[in-house]
Amino acid sequence: MRTVGMPDLSWAGSTQLGPDLAGAVREIRHRHQHIKVVGSLNLVQTLLREKLFDRLDLWVHPIVLGVGKKVFDAGAVPTNLTLLAPPVAGPTGTVYLRYGLTQGIPGTGDMSAPDRGAGHDT
């Protein structure tokens, strides 16, 4: 994990993690039942790559920028996820998805199958 300058660690219990980010997160997971990450795409990518998460909450916004940093970068590891709750759509078209980490080798489905989740043909 890199930071420019000294981070503000004024929140109670804040700690700066060292160069072995994955090891530090594993140690924190042994001490705490619930850990939440908001923002910090570099940290999220490390957690995804190392499979150091139990749940992944995604908000899909109806916009295509065409540029920017990717959540699932070239270092992403194939991972099985299970949808934990029905998708929730907001009034502006943003969709909230809650996934859980599932063991096993990822497989793909047949998008032409009737159960593909689309609900209708387009």
Backbone as JSON Lines, residues from 0, in Angstrom:
{"i":0,"aa":"M","n":[0.85,-1.17,0.0],"ca":[0.0,0.0,0.0],"c":[0.89,1.22,0.0]}
{"i":1,"aa":"R","n":[0.59,2.15,-0.87],"ca":[1.37,3.37,-0.94],"c":[0.51,4.56,-0.57]}
{"i":2,"aa":"T","n":[1.15,5.53,0.01],"ca":[0.46,6.78,0.29],"c":[1.45,7.91,0.07]}
{"i":3,"aa":"V","n":[0.95,9.06,-0.31],"ca":[1.79,10.22,-0.48],"c":[1.77,11.0,0.82]}
{"i":4,"aa":"G","n":[2.94,11.19,1.42],"ca":[3.0,11.9,2.69],"c":[2.54,11.03,3.84]}
{"i":5,"aa":"M","n":[2.2,11.66,4.92],"ca":[1.72,10.95,6.12],"c":[0.2,10.99,6.13]}
{"i":6,"aa":"P","n":[-0.45,9.83,6.19],"ca":[-1.91,9.82,6.23],"c":[-2.43,10.32,7.57]}
{"i":7,"aa":"D","n":[-3.64,10.88,7.54],"ca":[-4.3,11.32,8.76],"c":[-4.9,10.1,9.45]}
{"i":8,"aa":"L","n":[-4.37,9.72,10.58],"ca":[-4.85,8.54,11.32],"c":[-5.56,8.96,12.59]}
{"i":9,"aa":"S","n":[-6.38,10.01,12.49],"ca":[-7.03,10.56,13.68],"c":[-8.23,9.75,14.15]}
{"i":10,"aa":"W","n":[-8.76,8.83,13.32],"ca":[-9.88,8.0,13.75],"c":[-9.39,7.04,14.81]}
{"i":11,"aa":"A","n":[-10.19,6.82,15.85],"ca":[-9.83,5.89,16.92],"c":[-9.55,4.5,16.33]}
{"i":12,"aa":"G","n":[-8.43,3.92,16.72],"ca":[-8.07,2.58,16.26],"c":[-7.41,2.54,14.9]}
{"i":13,"aa":"S","n":[-7.16,3.7,14.28],"ca":[-6.53,3.72,12.96],"c":[-5.08,3.28,13.05]}
{"i":14,"aa":"T","n":[-4.65,2.51,12.06],"ca":[-3.27,2.03,11.99],"c":[-2.83,2.04,10.54]}
{"i":15,"aa":"Q","n":[-1.61,2.5,10.3],"ca":[-1.07,2.44,8.95],"c":[-0.5,1.04,8.73]}
{"i":16,"aa":"L","n":[-0.9,0.41,7.64],"ca":[-0.42,-0.93,7.34],"c":[0.92,-0.85,6.63]}
{"i":17,"aa":"G","n":[1.74,-1.87,6.83],"ca":[3.07,-1.9,6.23],"c":[3.06,-2.39,4.8]}
{"i":18,"aa":"P","n":[4.24,-2.74,4.29],"ca":[4.37,-3.14,2.89],"c":[3.69,-4.47,2.55]}
{"i":19,"aa":"D","n":[3.51,-5.37,3.54],"ca":[2.83,-6.64,3.3],"c":[1.34,-6.46,3.58]}
{"i":20,"aa":"L","n":[0.65,-5.84,2.64],"ca":[-0.75,-5.51,2.83],"c":[-1.61,-6.75,3.04]}
{"i":21,"aa":"A","n":[-1.41,-7.77,2.22],"ca":[-2.21,-9.0,2.34],"c":[-2.0,-9.64,3.7]}
{"i":22,"aa":"G","n":[-0.77,-9.71,4.17],"ca":[-0.48,-10.28,5.49],"c":[-1.12,-9.48,6.6]}
{"i":23,"aa":"A","n":[-1.07,-8.16,6.5],"ca":[-1.68,-7.3,7.51],"c":[-3.19,-7.49,7.55]}
{"i":24,"aa":"V","n":[-3.82,-7.62,6.39],"ca":[-5.27,-7.82,6.35],"c":[-5.63,-9.18,6.93]}
{"i":25,"aa":"R","n":[-4.85,-10.21,6.63],"ca":[-5.11,-11.54,7.22],"c":[-5.07,-11.46,8.75]}
{"i":26,"aa":"E","n":[-4.1,-10.74,9.28],"ca":[-3.97,-10.59,10.74],"c":[-5.16,-9.83,11.31]}
{"i":27,"aa":"I","n":[-5.61,-8.79,10.64],"ca":[-6.76,-8.02,11.1],"c":[-8.02,-8.89,11.07]}
{"i":28,"aa":"R","n":[-8.17,-9.73,10.05],"ca":[-9.35,-10.61,9.94],"c":[-9.4,-11.61,11.09]}
{"i":29,"aa":"H","n":[-8.25,-11.99,11.62],"ca":[-8.23,-12.91,12.76],"c":[-8.72,-12.22,14.04]}
{"i":30,"aa":"R","n":[-8.55,-10.9,14.12],"ca":[-8.92,-10.16,15.33],"c":[-10.32,-9.57,15.27]}
{"i":31,"aa":"H","n":[-10.84,-9.32,14.08],"ca":[-12.12,-8.63,13.95],"c":[-13.07,-9.42,13.06]}
{"i":32,"aa":"Q","n":[-14.32,-9.51,13.48],"ca":[-15.32,-10.26,12.72],"c":[-15.77,-9.49,11.48]}
{"i":33,"aa":"H","n":[-15.97,-8.19,11.61],"ca":[-16.49,-7.39,10.5],"c":[-15.5,-6.28,10.16]}
{"i":34,"aa":"I","n":[-15.13,-6.23,8.89],"ca":[-14.25,-5.18,8.38],"c":[-14.91,-4.63,7.13]}
{"i":35,"aa":"K","n":[-14.99,-3.33,7.02],"ca":[-15.62,-2.71,5.85],"c":[-14.61,-1.78,5.2]}
{"i":36,"aa":"V","n":[-14.53,-1.86,3.88],"ca":[-13.66,-0.99,3.1],"c":[-14.55,-0.12,2.23]}
{"i":37,"aa":"V","n":[-14.38,1.18,2.33],"ca":[-15.1,2.12,1.5],"c":[-14.05,2.91,0.73]}
{"i":38,"aa":"G","n":[-14.13,2.83,-0.58],"ca":[-13.13,3.52,-1.39],"c":[-11.85,2.72,-1.47]}
{"i":39,"aa":"S","n":[-10.72,3.38,-1.64],"ca":[-9.4,2.77,-1.71],"c":[-9.36,1.63,-2.72]}
{"i":40,"aa":"L","n":[-9.42,1.97,-3.99],"ca":[-9.45,0.96,-5.04],"c":[-8.21,0.07,-5.01]}
{"i":41,"aa":"N","n":[-7.05,0.61,-4.67],"ca":[-5.85,-0.23,-4.58],"c":[-6.02,-1.31,-3.52]}
{"i":42,"aa":"L","n":[-6.59,-0.96,-2.38],"ca":[-6.82,-1.94,-1.32],"c":[-7.86,-2.97,-1.77]}
{"i":43,"aa":"V","n":[-8.94,-2.52,-2.39],"ca":[-9.97,-3.43,-2.87],"c":[-9.38,-4.42,-3.87]}
{"i":44,"aa":"Q","n":[-8.55,-3.96,-4.79],"ca":[-7.93,-4.85,-5.77],"c":[-7.05,-5.9,-5.08]}
{"i":45,"aa":"T","n":[-6.33,-5.5,-4.05],"ca":[-5.51,-6.47,-3.29],"c":[-6.4,-7.49,-2.61]}
{"i":46,"aa":"L","n":[-7.48,-7.05,-1.99],"ca":[-8.39,-7.97,-1.31],"c":[-9.01,-8.95,-2.31]}
{"i":47,"aa":"L","n":[-9.37,-8.48,-3.49],"ca":[-9.93,-9.36,-4.52],"c":[-8.89,-10.37,-4.99]}
{"i":48,"aa":"R","n":[-7.69,-9.89,-5.27],"ca":[-6.61,-10.75,-5.78],"c":[-6.26,-11.85,-4.78]}
{"i":49,"aa":"E","n":[-6.24,-11.51,-3.49],"ca":[-5.86,-12.45,-2.43],"c":[-7.07,-13.21,-1.86]}
{"i":50,"aa":"K","n":[-8.26,-12.91,-2.39],"ca":[-9.52,-13.5,-1.89],"c":[-9.67,-13.29,-0.39]}
{"i":51,"aa":"L","n":[-9.39,-12.07,0.04],"ca":[-9.49,-11.7,1.45],"c":[-10.78,-10.93,1.72]}
{"i":52,"aa":"F","n":[-11.87,-11.47,1.23],"ca":[-13.18,-10.85,1.46],"c":[-14.21,-11.96,1.57]}
{"i":53,"aa":"D","n":[-15.29,-11.66,2.25],"ca":[-16.42,-12.58,2.35],"c":[-17.6,-12.1,1.52]}
{"i":54,"aa":"R","n":[-17.71,-10.77,1.43],"ca":[-18.84,-10.18,0.72],"c":[-18.34,-9.02,-0.12]}
{"i":55,"aa":"L","n":[-18.92,-8.88,-1.3],"ca":[-18.57,-7.8,-2.21],"c":[-19.85,-7.07,-2.58]}
{"i":56,"aa":"D","n":[-19.94,-5.81,-2.19],"ca":[-21.1,-4.98,-2.53],"c":[-20.71,-4.11,-3.72]}
{"i":57,"aa":"L","n":[-21.49,-4.18,-4.78],"ca":[-21.23,-3.39,-5.98],"c":[-22.42,-2.49,-6.29]}
{"i":58,"aa":"W","n":[-22.13,-1.27,-6.67],"ca":[-23.15,-0.35,-7.15],"c":[-22.82,-0.09,-8.62]}
{"i":59,"aa":"V","n":[-23.72,-0.48,-9.5],"ca":[-23.52,-0.28,-10.94],"c":[-24.32,0.95,-11.35]}
{"i":60,"aa":"H","n":[-23.6,1.95,-11.86],"ca":[-24.22,3.21,-12.25],"c":[-24.42,3.23,-13.77]}
{"i":61,"aa":"P","n":[-25.53,3.78,-14.24],"ca":[-25.83,3.77,-15.68],"c":[-25.05,4.84,-16.44]}
{"i":62,"aa":"I","n":[-23.73,4.67,-16.49],"ca":[-22.88,5.61,-17.2],"c":[-21.64,4.87,-17.68]}
{"i":63,"aa":"V","n":[-21.18,5.2,-18.88],"ca":[-19.95,4.62,-19.42],"c":[-18.98,5.77,-19.62]}
{"i":64,"aa":"L","n":[-17.88,5.75,-18.89],"ca":[-16.89,6.82,-19.0],"c":[-15.86,6.53,-20.08]}
{"i":65,"aa":"G","n":[-15.51,5.26,-20.25],"ca":[-14.52,4.91,-21.26],"c":[-13.08,5.07,-20.8]}
{"i":66,"aa":"V","n":[-12.87,5.71,-19.66],"ca":[-11.53,5.88,-19.1],"c":[-11.62,5.73,-17.59]}
{"i":67,"aa":"G","n":[-10.49,5.6,-16.97],"ca":[-10.45,5.53,-15.52],"c":[-9.86,4.22,-15.04]}
{"i":68,"aa":"K","n":[-9.8,4.08,-13.75],"ca":[-9.22,2.89,-13.14],"c":[-10.26,1.78,-13.07]}
{"i":69,"aa":"K","n":[-9.83,0.57,-13.39],"ca":[-10.72,-0.59,-13.39],"c":[-10.72,-1.26,-12.02]}
{"i":70,"aa":"V","n":[-11.88,-1.67,-11.56],"ca":[-11.97,-2.42,-10.31],"c":[-11.34,-3.79,-10.52]}
{"i":71,"aa":"F","n":[-11.72,-4.46,-11.6],"ca":[-11.21,-5.79,-11.9],"c":[-10.09,-5.62,-12.92]}
{"i":72,"aa":"D","n":[-8.88,-5.35,-12.41],"ca":[-7.74,-5.06,-13.27],"c":[-7.11,-6.34,-13.82]}
{"i":73,"aa":"A","n":[-6.0,-6.2,-14.52],"ca":[-5.32,-7.34,-15.14],"c":[-4.85,-8.36,-14.1]}
{"i":74,"aa":"G","n":[-4.72,-7.97,-12.84],"ca":[-4.28,-8.9,-11.8],"c":[-5.42,-9.64,-11.12]}
{"i":75,"aa":"A","n":[-6.66,-9.44,-11.6],"ca":[-7.81,-10.09,-10.97],"c":[-7.71,-11.61,-11.11]}
{"i":76,"aa":"V","n":[-8.05,-12.3,-10.04],"ca":[-8.01,-13.76,-10.01],"c":[-9.42,-14.28,-10.25]}
{"i":77,"aa":"P","n":[-9.58,-15.29,-11.14],"ca":[-10.92,-15.86,-11.34],"c":[-11.52,-16.31,-10.01]}
{"i":78,"aa":"T","n":[-12.72,-15.86,-9.73],"ca":[-13.35,-16.08,-8.43],"c":[-14.84,-16.35,-8.61]}
{"i":79,"aa":"N","n":[-15.35,-17.32,-7.87],"ca":[-16.79,-17.58,-7.85],"c":[-17.47,-16.65,-6.87]}
{"i":80,"aa":"L","n":[-18.55,-16.04,-7.31],"ca":[-19.37,-15.21,-6.44],"c":[-20.81,-15.7,-6.52]}
{"i":81,"aa":"T","n":[-21.53,-15.58,-5.41],"ca":[-22.94,-15.94,-5.36],"c":[-23.75,-14.71,-4.99]}
{"i":82,"aa":"L","n":[-24.79,-14.43,-5.73],"ca":[-25.66,-13.31,-5.42],"c":[-26.4,-13.62,-4.12]}
{"i":83,"aa":"L","n":[-26.22,-12.78,-3.1],"ca":[-26.78,-13.03,-1.77],"c":[-28.19,-12.49,-1.59]}
{"i":84,"aa":"A","n":[-28.56,-11.53,-2.4],"ca":[-29.88,-10.91,-2.29],"c":[-30.29,-10.44,-3.68]}
{"i":85,"aa":"P","n":[-31.58,-10.28,-3.91],"ca":[-32.01,-9.77,-5.21],"c":[-31.41,-8.39,-5.48]}
{"i":86,"aa":"P","n":[-31.08,-8.09,-6.74],"ca":[-30.59,-6.75,-7.07],"c":[-31.61,-5.69,-6.68]}
{"i":87,"aa":"V","n":[-31.13,-4.54,-6.26],"ca":[-32.0,-3.43,-5.89],"c":[-31.67,-2.26,-6.81]}
{"i":88,"aa":"A","n":[-32.68,-1.8,-7.56],"ca":[-32.48,-0.67,-8.47],"c":[-33.02,0.6,-7.85]}
{"i":89,"aa":"G","n":[-32.24,1.66,-7.96],"ca":[-32.66,2.96,-7.47],"c":[-33.39,3.73,-8.55]}
{"i":90,"aa":"P","n":[-33.96,4.88,-8.21],"ca":[-34.76,5.66,-9.16],"c":[-33.95,6.21,-10.34]}
{"i":91,"aa":"T","n":[-32.64,6.33,-10.19],"ca":[-31.82,6.85,-11.3],"c":[-31.2,5.73,-12.13]}
{"i":92,"aa":"G","n":[-31.52,4.47,-11.81],"ca":[-30.99,3.35,-12.57],"c":[-29.78,2.69,-11.96]}
{"i":93,"aa":"T","n":[-29.28,3.22,-10.85],"ca":[-28.17,2.58,-10.16],"c":[-28.66,1.27,-9.56]}
{"i":94,"aa":"V","n":[-27.87,0.21,-9.73],"ca":[-28.26,-1.11,-9.23],"c":[-27.26,-1.54,-8.16]}
{"i":95,"aa":"Y","n":[-27.79,-1.97,-7.02],"ca":[-26.98,-2.45,-5.9],"c":[-26.98,-3.97,-5.94]}
{"i":96,"aa":"L","n":[-25.78,-4.55,-5.94],"ca":[-25.61,-6.0,-5.98],"c":[-24.77,-6.43,-4.79]}
{"i":97,"aa":"R","n":[-25.19,-7.49,-4.11],"ca":[-24.45,-8.0,-2.95],"c":[-24.06,-9.45,-3.25]}
{"i":98,"aa":"Y","n":[-22.75,-9.69,-3.32],"ca":[-22.22,-11.01,-3.64],"c":[-21.44,-11.58,-2.47]}
{"i":99,"aa":"G","n":[-21.43,-12.9,-2.37],"ca":[-20.6,-13.6,-1.39],"c":[-19.56,-14.43,-2.11]}
{"i":100,"aa":"L","n":[-18.41,-14.59,-1.49],"ca":[-17.33,-15.41,-2.03],"c":[-17.74,-16.88,-1.94]}
{"i":101,"aa":"T","n":[-17.57,-17.62,-3.02],"ca":[-17.91,-19.03,-3.07],"c":[-16.67,-19.81,-3.48]}
{"i":102,"aa":"Q","n":[-16.46,-20.95,-2.87],"ca":[-15.31,-21.79,-3.19],"c":[-15.52,-22.48,-4.53]}
{"i":103,"aa":"G","n":[-14.45,-23.01,-5.08],"ca":[-14.53,-23.78,-6.31],"c":[-13.93,-23.05,-7.49]}
{"i":104,"aa":"I","n":[-13.91,-23.75,-8.6],"ca":[-13.37,-23.21,-9.84],"c":[-14.48,-22.49,-10.59]}
{"i":105,"aa":"P","n":[-14.25,-21.24,-10.97],"ca":[-15.29,-20.5,-11.68],"c":[-15.67,-21.15,-13.0]}
{"i":106,"aa":"G","n":[-16.94,-21.12,-13.28],"ca":[-17.45,-21.61,-14.56],"c":[-18.34,-20.54,-15.16]}
{"i":107,"aa":"T","n":[-18.62,-20.68,-16.41],"ca":[-19.51,-19.73,-17.07],"c":[-20.78,-20.44,-17.48]}
{"i":108,"aa":"G","n":[-21.81,-19.69,-17.63],"ca":[-23.09,-20.25,-18.02],"c":[-23.36,-20.04,-19.5]}
{"i":109,"aa":"D","n":[-24.5,-20.47,-19.92],"ca":[-24.95,-20.32,-21.3],"c":[-25.91,-19.14,-21.35]}
{"i":110,"aa":"M","n":[-25.46,-18.03,-21.93],"ca":[-26.29,-16.83,-21.95],"c":[-27.49,-16.96,-22.88]}
{"i":111,"aa":"S","n":[-27.55,-18.05,-23.66],"ca":[-28.73,-18.26,-24.5],"c":[-29.78,-19.11,-23.79]}
{"i":112,"aa":"A","n":[-29.44,-19.61,-22.6],"ca":[-30.38,-20.44,-21.84],"c":[-31.52,-19.59,-21.29]}
{"i":113,"aa":"P","n":[-32.71,-20.18,-21.13],"ca":[-33.87,-19.43,-20.63],"c":[-33.65,-18.85,-19.22]}
{"i":114,"aa":"D","n":[-32.79,-19.47,-18.41],"ca":[-32.6,-19.0,-17.04],"c":[-31.44,-18.02,-16.91]}
{"i":115,"aa":"R","n":[-31.06,-17.36,-17.98],"ca":[-29.88,-16.5,-17.96],"c":[-30.05,-15.24,-17.12]}
{"i":116,"aa":"G","n":[-31.22,-15.01,-16.6],"ca":[-31.43,-13.9,-15.69],"c":[-31.89,-12.62,-16.35]}
{"i":117,"aa":"A","n":[-31.97,-12.6,-17.67],"ca":[-32.34,-11.37,-18.36],"c":[-33.82,-11.05,-18.19]}
{"i":118,"aa":"G","n":[-34.65,-12.07,-18.04],"ca":[-36.07,-11.82,-17.84],"c":[-36.84,-11.59,-19.12]}
{"i":119,"aa":"H","n":[-36.14,-11.21,-20.2],"ca":[-36.8,-11.0,-21.49],"c":[-35.74,-10.97,-22.58]}
{"i":120,"aa":"D","n":[-36.17,-11.2,-23.79],"ca":[-35.25,-11.12,-24.94],"c":[-35.22,-9.69,-25.44]}
{"i":121,"aa":"T","n":[-34.01,-9.28,-25.87],"ca":[-33.89,-7.94,-26.45],"c":[-33.31,-8.03,-27.83]}
